[in-house]
């Protein structure tokens, strides 16, 4: 009979789907934990010097 074979295939697919969903849930938990942390501000970039402008003189 093909019924036991079909049931075994269904159980195998269900186990694979459950493992996949568990991996997705784990990833979402890690993303949520990362978003809960306060963001670190990036350092301010130094302004680019225009080559056609003279250098500022320091006294």
Short mmCIF file of C-alpha atoms in Angstrom, two decimals:
data_model
loop_
_atom_site.label_atom_id
_atom_site.label_comp_id
_atom_site.label_asym_id
_atom_site.label_seq_id
_atom_site.Cartn_x
_atom_site.Cartn_y
_atom_site.Cartn_z
CA UNK A 1 0.00 0.00 0.00
CA UNK A 2 1.09 3.54 -0.67
CA UNK A 3 -0.56 5.04 2.41
CA UNK A 4 2.26 4.25 4.89
CA UNK A 5 4.82 5.61 2.43
CA UNK A 6 2.79 8.81 1.96
CA UNK A 7 2.41 9.25 5.72
CA UNK A 8 6.15 8.77 6.24
CA UNK A 9 6.87 11.35 3.54
CA UNK A 10 4.40 13.75 5.15
CA UNK A 11 6.01 13.34 8.59
CA UNK A 12 9.47 13.90 7.09
CA UNK A 13 8.32 17.08 5.33
CA UNK A 14 6.62 18.32 8.50
CA UNK A 15 9.82 17.79 10.50
CA UNK A 16 11.84 19.69 7.89
CA UNK A 17 9.28 22.52 7.90
CA UNK A 18 9.34 22.70 11.71
CA UNK A 19 13.14 22.89 11.71
CA UNK A 20 13.01 25.64 9.10
CA UNK A 21 10.43 27.61 11.08
CA UNK A 22 12.51 27.22 14.25
CA UNK A 23 15.54 28.64 12.43
CA UNK A 24 13.47 31.59 11.21
CA UNK A 25 12.18 32.22 14.74
CA UNK A 26 15.73 32.12 16.10
CA UNK A 27 16.87 34.63 13.48
CA UNK A 28 13.96 36.94 14.29
CA UNK A 29 14.78 36.72 18.01
CA UNK A 30 18.38 37.74 17.32
CA UNK A 31 17.24 40.62 15.09
CA UNK A 32 14.82 41.83 17.78
CA UNK A 33 17.56 41.66 20.42
CA UNK A 34 19.90 43.66 18.19
CA UNK A 35 17.24 46.30 17.55
CA UNK A 36 16.57 46.62 21.29
CA UNK A 37 20.14 47.80 21.90
CA UNK A 38 20.71 51.56 21.64
CA UNK A 39 22.21 52.61 18.35
CA UNK A 40 25.78 53.86 18.35
CA UNK A 41 26.19 57.13 16.47
CA UNK A 42 28.69 57.14 13.64
CA UNK A 43 31.59 59.58 14.00
CA UNK A 44 31.26 62.87 12.16
CA UNK A 45 33.25 62.82 8.92
CA UNK A 46 35.81 65.56 8.46
CA UNK A 47 34.77 68.06 5.81
CA UNK A 48 36.64 67.68 2.55
CA UNK A 49 39.00 70.52 1.74
CA UNK A 50 38.40 72.26 -1.57
CA UNK A 51 41.67 72.28 -3.44
CA UNK A 52 40.94 75.62 -5.12
CA UNK A 53 40.55 77.38 -1.77
CA UNK A 54 43.69 78.48 0.06
CA UNK A 55 44.58 76.73 3.31
CA UNK A 56 43.40 78.59 6.41
CA UNK A 57 46.36 80.32 8.05
CA UNK A 58 47.01 79.80 11.72
CA UNK A 59 48.64 82.60 13.65
#
